[in-house]
Short mmCIF file of C-alpha atoms in Angstrom, two decimals:
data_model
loop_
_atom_site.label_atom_id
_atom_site.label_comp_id
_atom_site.label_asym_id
_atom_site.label_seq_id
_atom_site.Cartn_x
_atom_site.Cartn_y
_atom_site.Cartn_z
CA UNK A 328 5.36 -79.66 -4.74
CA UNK A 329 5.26 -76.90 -2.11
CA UNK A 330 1.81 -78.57 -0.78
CA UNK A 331 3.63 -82.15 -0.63
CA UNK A 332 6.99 -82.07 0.32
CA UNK A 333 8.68 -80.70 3.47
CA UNK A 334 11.57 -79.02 1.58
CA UNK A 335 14.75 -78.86 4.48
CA UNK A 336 15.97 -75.84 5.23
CA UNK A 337 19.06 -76.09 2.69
CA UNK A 338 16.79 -76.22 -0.20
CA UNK A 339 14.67 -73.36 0.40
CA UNK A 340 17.04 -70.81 -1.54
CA UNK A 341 18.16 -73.39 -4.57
CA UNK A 342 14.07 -73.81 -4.62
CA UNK A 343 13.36 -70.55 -4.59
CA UNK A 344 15.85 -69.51 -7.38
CA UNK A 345 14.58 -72.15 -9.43
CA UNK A 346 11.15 -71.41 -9.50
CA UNK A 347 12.24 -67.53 -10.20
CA UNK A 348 14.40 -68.65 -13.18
CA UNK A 349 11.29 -71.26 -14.38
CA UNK A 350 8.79 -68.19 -14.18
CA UNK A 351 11.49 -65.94 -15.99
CA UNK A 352 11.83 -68.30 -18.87
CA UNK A 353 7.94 -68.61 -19.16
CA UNK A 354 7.63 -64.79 -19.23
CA UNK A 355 10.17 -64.06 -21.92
CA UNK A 356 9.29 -66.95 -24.02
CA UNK A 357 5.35 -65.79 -23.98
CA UNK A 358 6.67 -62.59 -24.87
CA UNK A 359 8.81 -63.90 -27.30
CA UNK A 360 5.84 -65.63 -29.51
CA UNK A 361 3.86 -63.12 -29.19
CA UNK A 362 6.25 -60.85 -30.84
CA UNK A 363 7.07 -63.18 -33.72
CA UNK A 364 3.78 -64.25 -35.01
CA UNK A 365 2.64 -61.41 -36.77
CA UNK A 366 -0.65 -63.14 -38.61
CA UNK A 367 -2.49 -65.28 -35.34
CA UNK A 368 -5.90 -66.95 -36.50
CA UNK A 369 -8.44 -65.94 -34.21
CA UNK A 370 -10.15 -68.81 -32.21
CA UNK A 371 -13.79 -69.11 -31.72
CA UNK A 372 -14.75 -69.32 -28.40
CA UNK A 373 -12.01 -70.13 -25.82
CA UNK A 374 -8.11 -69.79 -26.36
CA UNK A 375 -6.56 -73.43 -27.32
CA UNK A 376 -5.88 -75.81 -24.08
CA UNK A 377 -7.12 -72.86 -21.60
CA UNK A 378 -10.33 -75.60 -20.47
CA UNK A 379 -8.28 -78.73 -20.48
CA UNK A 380 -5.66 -76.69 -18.35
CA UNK A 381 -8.14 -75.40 -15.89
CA UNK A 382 -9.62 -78.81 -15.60
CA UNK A 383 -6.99 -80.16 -14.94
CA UNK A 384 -5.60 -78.10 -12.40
CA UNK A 385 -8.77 -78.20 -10.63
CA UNK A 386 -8.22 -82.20 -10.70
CA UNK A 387 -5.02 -81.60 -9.42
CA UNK A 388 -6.55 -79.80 -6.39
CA UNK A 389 -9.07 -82.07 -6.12
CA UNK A 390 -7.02 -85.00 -5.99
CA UNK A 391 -4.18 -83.58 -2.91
CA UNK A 392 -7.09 -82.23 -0.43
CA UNK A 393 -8.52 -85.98 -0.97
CA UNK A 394 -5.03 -87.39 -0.09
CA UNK A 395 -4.17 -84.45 2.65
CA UNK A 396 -7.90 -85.58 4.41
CA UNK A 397 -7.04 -89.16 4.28
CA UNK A 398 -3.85 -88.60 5.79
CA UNK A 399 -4.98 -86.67 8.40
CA UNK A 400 -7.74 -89.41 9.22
CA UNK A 401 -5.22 -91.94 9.19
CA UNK A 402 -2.85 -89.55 11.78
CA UNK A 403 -6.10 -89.30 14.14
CA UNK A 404 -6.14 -92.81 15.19
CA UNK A 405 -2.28 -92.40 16.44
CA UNK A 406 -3.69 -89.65 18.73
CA UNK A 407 -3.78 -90.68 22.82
CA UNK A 408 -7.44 -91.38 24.24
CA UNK A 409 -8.71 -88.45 25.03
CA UNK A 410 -7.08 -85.40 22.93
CA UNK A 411 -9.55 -83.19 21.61
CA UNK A 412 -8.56 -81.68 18.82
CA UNK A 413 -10.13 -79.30 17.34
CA UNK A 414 -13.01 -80.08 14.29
CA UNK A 415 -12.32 -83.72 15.71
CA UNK A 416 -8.27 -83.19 13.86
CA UNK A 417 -9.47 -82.14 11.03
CA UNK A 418 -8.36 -78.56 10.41
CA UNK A 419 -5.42 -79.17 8.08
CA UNK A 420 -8.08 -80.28 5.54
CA UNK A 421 -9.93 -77.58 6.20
CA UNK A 422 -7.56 -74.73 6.02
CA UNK A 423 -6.50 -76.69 2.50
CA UNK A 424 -9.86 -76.49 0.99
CA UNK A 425 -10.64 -72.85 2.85
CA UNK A 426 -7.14 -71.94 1.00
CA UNK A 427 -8.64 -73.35 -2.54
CA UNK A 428 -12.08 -72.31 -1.96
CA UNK A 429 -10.88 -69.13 -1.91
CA UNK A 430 -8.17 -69.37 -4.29
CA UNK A 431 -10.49 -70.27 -6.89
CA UNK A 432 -13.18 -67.73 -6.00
CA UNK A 433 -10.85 -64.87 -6.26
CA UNK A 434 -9.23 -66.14 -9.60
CA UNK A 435 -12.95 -66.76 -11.02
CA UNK A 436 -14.06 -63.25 -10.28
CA UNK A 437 -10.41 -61.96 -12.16
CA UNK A 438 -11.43 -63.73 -15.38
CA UNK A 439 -15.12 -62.78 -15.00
CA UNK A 440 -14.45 -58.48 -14.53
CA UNK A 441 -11.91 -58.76 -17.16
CA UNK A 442 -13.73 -60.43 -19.74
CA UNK A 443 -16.69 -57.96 -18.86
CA UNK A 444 -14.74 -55.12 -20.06
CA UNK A 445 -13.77 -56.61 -22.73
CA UNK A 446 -17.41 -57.27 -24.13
CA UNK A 447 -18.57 -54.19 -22.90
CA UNK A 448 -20.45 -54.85 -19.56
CA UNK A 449 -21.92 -58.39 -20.79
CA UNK A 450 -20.82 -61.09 -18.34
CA UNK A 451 -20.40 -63.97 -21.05
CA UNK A 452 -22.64 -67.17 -20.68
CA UNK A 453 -23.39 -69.84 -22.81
CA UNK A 454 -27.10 -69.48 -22.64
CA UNK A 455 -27.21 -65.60 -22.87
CA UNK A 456 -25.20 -65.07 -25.84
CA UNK A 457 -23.36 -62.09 -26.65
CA UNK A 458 -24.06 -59.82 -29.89
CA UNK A 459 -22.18 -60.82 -33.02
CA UNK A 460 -20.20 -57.79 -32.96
CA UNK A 461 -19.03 -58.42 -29.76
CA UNK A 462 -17.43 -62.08 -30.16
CA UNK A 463 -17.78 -65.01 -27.59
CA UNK A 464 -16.15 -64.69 -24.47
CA UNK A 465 -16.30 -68.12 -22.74
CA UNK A 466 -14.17 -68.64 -19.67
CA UNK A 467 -13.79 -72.39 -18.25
CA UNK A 468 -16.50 -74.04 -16.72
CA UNK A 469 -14.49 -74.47 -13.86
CA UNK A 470 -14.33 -70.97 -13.00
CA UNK A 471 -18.24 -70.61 -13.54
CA UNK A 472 -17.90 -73.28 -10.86
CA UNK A 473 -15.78 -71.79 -8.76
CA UNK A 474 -18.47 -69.10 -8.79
CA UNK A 475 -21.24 -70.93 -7.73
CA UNK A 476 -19.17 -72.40 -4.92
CA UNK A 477 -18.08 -69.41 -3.50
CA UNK A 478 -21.54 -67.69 -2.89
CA UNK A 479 -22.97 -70.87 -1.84
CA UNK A 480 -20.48 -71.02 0.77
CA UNK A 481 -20.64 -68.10 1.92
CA UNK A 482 -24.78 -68.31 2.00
CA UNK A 483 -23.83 -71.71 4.02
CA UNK A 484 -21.62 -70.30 6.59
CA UNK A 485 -23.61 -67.08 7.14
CA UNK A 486 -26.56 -69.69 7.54
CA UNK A 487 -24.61 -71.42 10.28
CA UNK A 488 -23.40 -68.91 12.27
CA UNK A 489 -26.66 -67.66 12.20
CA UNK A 490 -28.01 -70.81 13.87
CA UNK A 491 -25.14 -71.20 16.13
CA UNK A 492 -24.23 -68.83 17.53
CA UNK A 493 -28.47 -68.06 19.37
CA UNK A 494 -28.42 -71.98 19.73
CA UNK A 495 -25.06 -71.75 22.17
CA UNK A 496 -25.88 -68.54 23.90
CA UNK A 497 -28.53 -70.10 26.48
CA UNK A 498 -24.90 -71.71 27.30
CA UNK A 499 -22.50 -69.55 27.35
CA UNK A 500 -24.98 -66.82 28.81
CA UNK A 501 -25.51 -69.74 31.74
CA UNK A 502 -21.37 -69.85 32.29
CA UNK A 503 -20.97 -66.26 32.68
CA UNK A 504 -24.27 -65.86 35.09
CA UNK A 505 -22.37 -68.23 37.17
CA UNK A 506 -18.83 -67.06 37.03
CA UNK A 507 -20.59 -63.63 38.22
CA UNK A 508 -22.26 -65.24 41.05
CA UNK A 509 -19.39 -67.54 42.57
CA UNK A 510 -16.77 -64.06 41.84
CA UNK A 511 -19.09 -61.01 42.98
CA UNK A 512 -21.71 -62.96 45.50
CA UNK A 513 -22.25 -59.69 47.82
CA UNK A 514 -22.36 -57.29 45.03
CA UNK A 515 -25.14 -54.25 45.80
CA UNK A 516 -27.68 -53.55 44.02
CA UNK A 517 -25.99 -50.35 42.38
CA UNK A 518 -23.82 -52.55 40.78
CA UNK A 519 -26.12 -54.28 38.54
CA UNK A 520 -25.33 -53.12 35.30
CA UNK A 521 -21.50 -53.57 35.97
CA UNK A 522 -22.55 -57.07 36.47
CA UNK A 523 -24.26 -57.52 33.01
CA UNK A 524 -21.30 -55.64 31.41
CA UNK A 525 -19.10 -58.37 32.79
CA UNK A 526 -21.43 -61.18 32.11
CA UNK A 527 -21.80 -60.29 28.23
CA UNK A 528 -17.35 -59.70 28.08
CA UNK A 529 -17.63 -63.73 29.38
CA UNK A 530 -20.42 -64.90 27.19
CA UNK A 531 -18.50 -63.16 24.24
CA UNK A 532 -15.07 -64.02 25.40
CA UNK A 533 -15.93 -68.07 24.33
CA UNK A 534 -17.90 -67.36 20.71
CA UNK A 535 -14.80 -68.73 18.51
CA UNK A 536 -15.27 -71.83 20.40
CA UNK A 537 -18.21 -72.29 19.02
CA UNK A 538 -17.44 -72.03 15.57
CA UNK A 539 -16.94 -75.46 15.36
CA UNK A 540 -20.30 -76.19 12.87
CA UNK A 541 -19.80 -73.22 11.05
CA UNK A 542 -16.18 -74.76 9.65
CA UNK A 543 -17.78 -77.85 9.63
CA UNK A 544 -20.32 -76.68 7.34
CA UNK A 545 -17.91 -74.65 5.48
CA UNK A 546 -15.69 -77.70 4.76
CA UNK A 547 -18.63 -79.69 3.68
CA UNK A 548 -19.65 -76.92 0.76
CA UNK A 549 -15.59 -77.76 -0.33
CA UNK A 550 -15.90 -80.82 -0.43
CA UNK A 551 -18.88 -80.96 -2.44
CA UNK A 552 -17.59 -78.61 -4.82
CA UNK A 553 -14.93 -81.38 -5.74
CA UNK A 554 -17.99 -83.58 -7.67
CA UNK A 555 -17.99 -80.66 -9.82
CA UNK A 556 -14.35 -81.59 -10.97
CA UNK A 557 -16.03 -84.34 -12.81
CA UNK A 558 -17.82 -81.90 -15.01
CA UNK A 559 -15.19 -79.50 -15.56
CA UNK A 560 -13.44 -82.37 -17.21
CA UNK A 561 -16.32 -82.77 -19.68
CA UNK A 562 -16.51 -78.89 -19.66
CA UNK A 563 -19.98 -78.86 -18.03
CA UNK A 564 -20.71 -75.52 -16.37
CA UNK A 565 -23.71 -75.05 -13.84
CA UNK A 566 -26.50 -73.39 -16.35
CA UNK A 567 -25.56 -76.03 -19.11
CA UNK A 568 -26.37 -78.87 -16.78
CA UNK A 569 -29.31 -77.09 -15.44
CA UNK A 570 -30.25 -76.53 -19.82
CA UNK A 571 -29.79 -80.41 -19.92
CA UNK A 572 -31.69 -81.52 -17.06
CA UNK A 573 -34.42 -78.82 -17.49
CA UNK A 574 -34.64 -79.65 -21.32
CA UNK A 575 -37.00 -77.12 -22.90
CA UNK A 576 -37.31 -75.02 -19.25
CA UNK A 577 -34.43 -72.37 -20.53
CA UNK A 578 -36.17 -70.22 -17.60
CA UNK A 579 -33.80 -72.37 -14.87
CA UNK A 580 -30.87 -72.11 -17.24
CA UNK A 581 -30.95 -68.15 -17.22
CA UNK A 582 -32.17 -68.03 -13.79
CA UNK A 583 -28.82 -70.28 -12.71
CA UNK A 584 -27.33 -67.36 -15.05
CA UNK A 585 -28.30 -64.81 -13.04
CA UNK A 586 -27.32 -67.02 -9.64
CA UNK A 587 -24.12 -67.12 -10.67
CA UNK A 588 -23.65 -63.40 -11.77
CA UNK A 589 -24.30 -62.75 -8.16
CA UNK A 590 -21.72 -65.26 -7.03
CA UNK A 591 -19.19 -63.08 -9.40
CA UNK A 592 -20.41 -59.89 -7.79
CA UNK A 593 -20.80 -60.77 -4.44
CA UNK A 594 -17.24 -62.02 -4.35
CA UNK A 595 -15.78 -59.02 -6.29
CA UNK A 596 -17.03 -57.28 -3.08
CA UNK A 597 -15.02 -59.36 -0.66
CA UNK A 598 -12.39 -58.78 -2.43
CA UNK A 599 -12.69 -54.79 -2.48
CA UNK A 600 -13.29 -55.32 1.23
CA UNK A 601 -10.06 -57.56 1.44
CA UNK A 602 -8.08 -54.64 -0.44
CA UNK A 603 -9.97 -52.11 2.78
CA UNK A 604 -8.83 -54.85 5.01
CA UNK A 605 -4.95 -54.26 3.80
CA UNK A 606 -5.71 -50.58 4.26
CA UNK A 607 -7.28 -50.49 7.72
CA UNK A 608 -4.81 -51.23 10.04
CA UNK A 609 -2.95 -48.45 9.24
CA UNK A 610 -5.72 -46.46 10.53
CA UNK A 611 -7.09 -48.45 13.06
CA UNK A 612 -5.25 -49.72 16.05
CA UNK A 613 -7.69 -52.51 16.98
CA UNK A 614 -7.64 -53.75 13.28
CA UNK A 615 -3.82 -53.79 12.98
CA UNK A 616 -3.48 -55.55 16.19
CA UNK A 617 -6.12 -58.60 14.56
CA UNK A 618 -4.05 -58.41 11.25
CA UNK A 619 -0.67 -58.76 14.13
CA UNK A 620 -1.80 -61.87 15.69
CA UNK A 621 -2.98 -63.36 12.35
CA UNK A 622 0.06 -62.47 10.96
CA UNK A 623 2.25 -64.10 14.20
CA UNK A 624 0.13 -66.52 13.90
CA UNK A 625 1.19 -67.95 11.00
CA UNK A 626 4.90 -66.29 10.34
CA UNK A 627 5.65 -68.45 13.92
CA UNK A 628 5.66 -71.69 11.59
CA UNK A 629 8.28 -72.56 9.38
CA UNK A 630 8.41 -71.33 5.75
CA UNK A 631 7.82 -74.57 3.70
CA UNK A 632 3.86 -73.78 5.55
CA UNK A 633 3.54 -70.04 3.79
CA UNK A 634 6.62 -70.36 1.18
CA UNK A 635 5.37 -66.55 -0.07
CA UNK A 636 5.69 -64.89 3.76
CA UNK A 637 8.83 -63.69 5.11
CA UNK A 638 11.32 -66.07 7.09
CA UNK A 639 10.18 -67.87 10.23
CA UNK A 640 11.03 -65.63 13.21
CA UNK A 641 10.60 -69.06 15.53
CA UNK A 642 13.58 -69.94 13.95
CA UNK A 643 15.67 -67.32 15.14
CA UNK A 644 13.69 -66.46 17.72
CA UNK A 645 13.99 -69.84 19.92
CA UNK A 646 17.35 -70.47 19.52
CA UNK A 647 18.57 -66.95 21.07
CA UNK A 648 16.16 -67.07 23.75
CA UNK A 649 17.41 -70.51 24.20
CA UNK A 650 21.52 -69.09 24.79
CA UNK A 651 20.22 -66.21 26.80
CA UNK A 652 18.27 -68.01 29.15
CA UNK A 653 21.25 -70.98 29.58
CA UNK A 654 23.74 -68.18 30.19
CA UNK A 655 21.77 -67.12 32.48
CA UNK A 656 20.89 -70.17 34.19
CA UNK A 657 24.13 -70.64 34.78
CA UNK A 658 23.98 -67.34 37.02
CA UNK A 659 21.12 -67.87 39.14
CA UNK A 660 17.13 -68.46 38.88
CA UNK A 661 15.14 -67.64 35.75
CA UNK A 662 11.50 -67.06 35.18
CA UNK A 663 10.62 -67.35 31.71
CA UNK A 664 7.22 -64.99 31.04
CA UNK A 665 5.42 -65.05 28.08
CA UNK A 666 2.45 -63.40 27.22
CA UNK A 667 -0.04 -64.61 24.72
CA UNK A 668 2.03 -65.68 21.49
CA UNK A 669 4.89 -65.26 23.57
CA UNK A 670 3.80 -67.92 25.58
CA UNK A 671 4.30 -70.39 22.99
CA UNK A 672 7.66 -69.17 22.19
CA UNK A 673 8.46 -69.59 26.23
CA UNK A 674 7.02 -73.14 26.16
CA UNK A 675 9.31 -74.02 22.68
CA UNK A 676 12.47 -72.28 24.32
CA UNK A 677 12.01 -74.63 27.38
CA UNK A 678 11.61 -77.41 24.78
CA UNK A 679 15.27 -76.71 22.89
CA UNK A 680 17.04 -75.78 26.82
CA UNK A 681 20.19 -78.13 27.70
CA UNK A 682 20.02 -80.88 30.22
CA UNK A 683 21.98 -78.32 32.77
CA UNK A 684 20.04 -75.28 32.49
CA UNK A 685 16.23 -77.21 32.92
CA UNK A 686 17.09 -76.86 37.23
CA UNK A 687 17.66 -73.15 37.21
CA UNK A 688 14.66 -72.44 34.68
CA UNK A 689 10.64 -71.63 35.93
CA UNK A 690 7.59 -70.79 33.01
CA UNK A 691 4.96 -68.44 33.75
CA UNK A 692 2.73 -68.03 31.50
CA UNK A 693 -0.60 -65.37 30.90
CA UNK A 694 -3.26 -64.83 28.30
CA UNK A 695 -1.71 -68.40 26.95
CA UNK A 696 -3.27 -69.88 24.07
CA UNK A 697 -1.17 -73.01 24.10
CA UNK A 698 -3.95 -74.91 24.74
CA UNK A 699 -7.13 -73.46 23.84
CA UNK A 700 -5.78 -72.98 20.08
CA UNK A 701 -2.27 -74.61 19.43
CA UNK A 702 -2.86 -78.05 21.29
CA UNK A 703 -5.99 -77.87 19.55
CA UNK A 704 -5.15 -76.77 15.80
CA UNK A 705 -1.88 -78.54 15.91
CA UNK A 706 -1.67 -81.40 17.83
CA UNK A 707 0.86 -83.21 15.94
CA UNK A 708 3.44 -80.12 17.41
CA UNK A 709 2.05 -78.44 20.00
CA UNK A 710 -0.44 -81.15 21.47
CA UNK A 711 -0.89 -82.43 24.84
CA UNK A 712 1.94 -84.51 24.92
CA UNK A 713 4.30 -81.48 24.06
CA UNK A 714 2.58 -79.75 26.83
CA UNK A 715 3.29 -82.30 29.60
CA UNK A 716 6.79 -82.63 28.07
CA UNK A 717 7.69 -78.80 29.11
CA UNK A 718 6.09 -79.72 32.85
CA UNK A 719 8.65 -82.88 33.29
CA UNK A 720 11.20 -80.70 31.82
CA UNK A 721 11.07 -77.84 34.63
CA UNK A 722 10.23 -79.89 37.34
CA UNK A 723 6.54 -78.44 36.67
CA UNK A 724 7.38 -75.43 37.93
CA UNK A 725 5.47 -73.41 35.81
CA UNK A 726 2.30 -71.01 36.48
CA UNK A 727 -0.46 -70.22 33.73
CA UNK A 728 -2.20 -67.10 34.62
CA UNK A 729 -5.77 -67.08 32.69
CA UNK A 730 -9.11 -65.09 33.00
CA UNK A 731 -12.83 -66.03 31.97
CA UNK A 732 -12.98 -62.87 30.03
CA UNK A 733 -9.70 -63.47 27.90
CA UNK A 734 -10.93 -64.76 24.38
CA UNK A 735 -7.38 -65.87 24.01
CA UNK A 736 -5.84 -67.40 26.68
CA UNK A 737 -7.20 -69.70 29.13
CA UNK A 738 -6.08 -73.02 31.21
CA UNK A 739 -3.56 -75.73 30.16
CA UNK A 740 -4.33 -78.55 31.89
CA UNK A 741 -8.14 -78.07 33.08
CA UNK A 742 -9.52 -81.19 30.89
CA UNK A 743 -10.02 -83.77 33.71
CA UNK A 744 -9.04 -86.38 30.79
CA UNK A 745 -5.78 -84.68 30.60
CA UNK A 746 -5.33 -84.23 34.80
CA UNK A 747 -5.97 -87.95 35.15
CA UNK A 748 -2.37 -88.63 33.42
CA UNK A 749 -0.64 -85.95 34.85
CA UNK A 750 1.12 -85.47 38.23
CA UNK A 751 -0.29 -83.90 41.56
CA UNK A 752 2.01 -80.83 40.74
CA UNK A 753 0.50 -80.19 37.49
CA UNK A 754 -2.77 -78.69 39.61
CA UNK A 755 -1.27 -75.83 40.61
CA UNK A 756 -0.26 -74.72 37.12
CA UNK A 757 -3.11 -73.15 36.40
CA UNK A 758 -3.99 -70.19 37.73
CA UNK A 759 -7.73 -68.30 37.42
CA UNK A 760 -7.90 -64.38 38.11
CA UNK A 761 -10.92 -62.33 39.04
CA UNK A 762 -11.74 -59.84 36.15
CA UNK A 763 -12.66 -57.01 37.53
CA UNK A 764 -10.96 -57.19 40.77
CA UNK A 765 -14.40 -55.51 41.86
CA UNK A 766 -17.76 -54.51 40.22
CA UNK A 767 -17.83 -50.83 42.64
CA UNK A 768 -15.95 -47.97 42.95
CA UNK A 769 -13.33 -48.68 44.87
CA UNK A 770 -11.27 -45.30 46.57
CA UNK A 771 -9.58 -43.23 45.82
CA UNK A 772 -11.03 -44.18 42.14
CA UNK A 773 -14.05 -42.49 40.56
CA UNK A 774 -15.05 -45.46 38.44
CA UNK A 775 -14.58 -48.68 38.68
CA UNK A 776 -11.80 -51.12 38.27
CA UNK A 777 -11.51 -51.48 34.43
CA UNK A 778 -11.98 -55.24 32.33
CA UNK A 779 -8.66 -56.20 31.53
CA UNK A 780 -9.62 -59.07 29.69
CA UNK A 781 -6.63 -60.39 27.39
CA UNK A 782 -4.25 -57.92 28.63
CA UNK A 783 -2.47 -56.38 31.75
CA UNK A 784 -1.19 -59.64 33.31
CA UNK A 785 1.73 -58.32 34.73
CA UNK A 786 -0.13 -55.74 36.59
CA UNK A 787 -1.64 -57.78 38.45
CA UNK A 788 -0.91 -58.96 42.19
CA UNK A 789 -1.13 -62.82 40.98
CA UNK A 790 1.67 -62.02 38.68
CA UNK A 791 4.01 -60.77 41.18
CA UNK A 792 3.26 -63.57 43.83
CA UNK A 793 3.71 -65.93 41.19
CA UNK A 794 6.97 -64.95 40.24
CA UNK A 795 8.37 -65.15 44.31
CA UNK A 796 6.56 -68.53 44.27
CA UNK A 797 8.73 -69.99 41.10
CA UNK A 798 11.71 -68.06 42.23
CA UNK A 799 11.67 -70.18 45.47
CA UNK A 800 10.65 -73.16 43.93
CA UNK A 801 13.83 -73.23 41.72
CA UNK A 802 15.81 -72.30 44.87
CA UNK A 803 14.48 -75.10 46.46
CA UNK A 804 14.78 -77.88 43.76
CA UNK A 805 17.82 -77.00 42.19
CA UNK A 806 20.75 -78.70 42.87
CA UNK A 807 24.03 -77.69 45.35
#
């Protein structure tokens, strides 16, 4: 229900209570039978309905991330000639069957370590057979499955990255050769390896944007996965097929065994290194500022999209930057800065602003990802035609400070497709800086100027003549 319905905002508690009082009920009652029945006959094999319920519930899954990619196709032809989306507007199927992938992995490799210490270190199998003494331990098909999947995908993707990633460096190498030639062209000859420092921060800064075919490939692996739904109706795991098709070759069948054991292993390890994850950025500064954005990233959306999180700050966050800045608008000029994530907050506040306050209000903007990522992984909110609804709002005042070094941020409107629709104004939103300022020592210094990258904006001259240059443009278009 949580995956299908957009629950308002008024629900969300009665919801949330209910499903607390429906898992309550379901914990006491399986308590409760297992404290009356004092004589239970011991089944051979699985417990009752466990397969049929797995089955199904991998049917279930099945069956929505068919509907939420045919939805999204059907969305994609209502998008304006031109958008480029990113994965071609697929990525809400893809984060779906990422989310079950994953899901499913992680719940196969519970079953699998706790059923091998319960038969003593024996993974169970249906071709390897466990001593008498021991008793079969068969978990679903599915999750043998699920098993499979998971180290084939992850085989598939580290394949593709692999090929991708040597495949688009000739390119990305070529950009940053000539960024460094049109922004250092009388550079000495001391300065050389400053150069190839800031040529490999460029070539690097653009790598997730070519990620493209390793998602692609990773939602391909999902999707094929789904046939196997099929058999886990029939409760047809991966080394019974391969005993059915091979006949009298059991070799394959133990071999496919073994394949999958390392599927269980292998994701038992990403799921230690998950827990290390969780652990690390309390340590590490770097790694608790990647776990920050990630976590912004998706805490920014509201909470029917991550019902487990805590609240949407967007929520409250917009709406009080929305009275501040109209009280005061009503005072004089404002400049609304945001910075990275707080970029897209600035560009929704302008978005919820009275009618009254738009004259008195200017945007600048730095290390912005509102196009490079949100226009891109949600166009349906954040698209293009969001973005050239905040430029008619302000008047286009508005200034986007960006770098070729910043693996975050970058331009808003530098698509020529997008330009062509846009008006004259909207060319001088954008705003490219130099990073470094300068490949040599520059006095009184002893090194030289640092690589700012994704950070620092407001340090930076550009940022202080941009603010005069809104200032005065509000001055000048405002009314009275």
């Amino acid at each position: 229900m949580l995956l299908t319905v957009t629950v308002p905002a008024g629900w969300a508690g009665p919801l949330r209570r209910a499903v607390w009082i429906l898992v309550a009920v379901a914990t006491v009652s399986s308590l409760g039978y297992a404290v009356s029945r004092r004589e239970v006959p011991v089944p051979a094999g699985q417990m009752p309905g466990y397969e049929g319920a797995v089955a199904g519930l991998v049917a279930a899954q099945g069956l929505l991330l068919v509907l939420i990619a045919a939805v999204t196709l059907a969305r994609r032809r209502a998008q304006p000639a031109g958008s480029r989306a990113l994965l071609r507007g697929l990525g809400t199927p893809l984060v779906a069957a990422m989310s079950v992938t994953v899901a499913s992995a992680y719940t196969a490799t519970l079953v699998f370590r706790t059923a091998d210490q319960l038969d003593r270190g024996r993974i169970p199998d249906p071709i390897r057979n466990n001593p008498p003494a021991l008793g079969p331990l068969e978990p679903p098909v599915g999750y043998w499955w699920a098993a499979l999947a998971g180290l084939a995908a992850l085989l598939v993707v580290s394949a593709a990255i692999a090929v991708t990633l040597p495949v688009a460096r000739h390119r990305r190498r070529a950009y940053a050769r000539h960024v460094v030639e049109r922004d250092y062209p009388d550079a000495p000859a001391e300065a050389t390896p400053r150069l190839d420092a800031v040529r490999s921060t460029i070539a690097r800064s653009f790598v997730t944007d070519e990620l493209g075919p390793t998602f692609v490939a990773f939602f391909v692996i999902s999707s094929v996965g789904l046939a196997t739904v099929a058999l886990d109706l029939i409760g047809i795991g991966p080394t019974q097929l391969v005993a059915r098709l091979g006949r009298r070759h059991d070799t394959l069948a133990v071999l496919t065994a073994y394949v999958t054991d390392v599927g269980i292993w292998v994701i038992s390890l990403l799921v230690i290194g998950l827990l290390i994850l969780g652990y690390r950025p309390y340590r590490s500064p770097e790694t608790r500022r990647l776990v920050g954005v990630l976590w912004d990233l998706g805490t920014f959306w509201p909470r029917t999209v991550h019902p487990f999180a805590p609240p949407c700050y967007a929520a409250r966050a917009v709406p009080e930057l929305a009275r501040r800045v109209t009280a005061l608008a009503a005072q004089g000029p404002v400049v609304i800065s945001g910075h990275s994530h707080g970029s897209v907050l600035a560009a929704a506040t302008v978005l919820q602003l009275p009618p009254e306050a738009l004259p008195h209000v200017a945007l600048l903007t730095h290390g912005s990802p509102l196009h490079r990522i949100y226009a891109r992984l949600y166009p349906a909110y954040l698209g293009e035609q969001a973005l050239r609804d905040v430029g008619d709002r302000i008047g286009w005042r508005w200034r986007n400070l960006w770098r070729d070094t910043d693996p975050i941020g970058g331009p808003i409107f530098a698509d020529p497709g997008l330009r062509a629709h846009l008006p004259p104004a909207a060319g001088a939103v954008d705003v490219r800086l130099r990073d470094p300022r300068s490949v040599v020592v520059e006095a009184p210094d002893t090194v030289p100027p640092p690589v700012e990258r994704h950070w620092h904006y407001h340090t930076e001259p550009e940022y202080r003549e941009a603010v005069r240059e809104l200032v005065d443009d509000i001055r000048a278009d405002a009314p009275g």
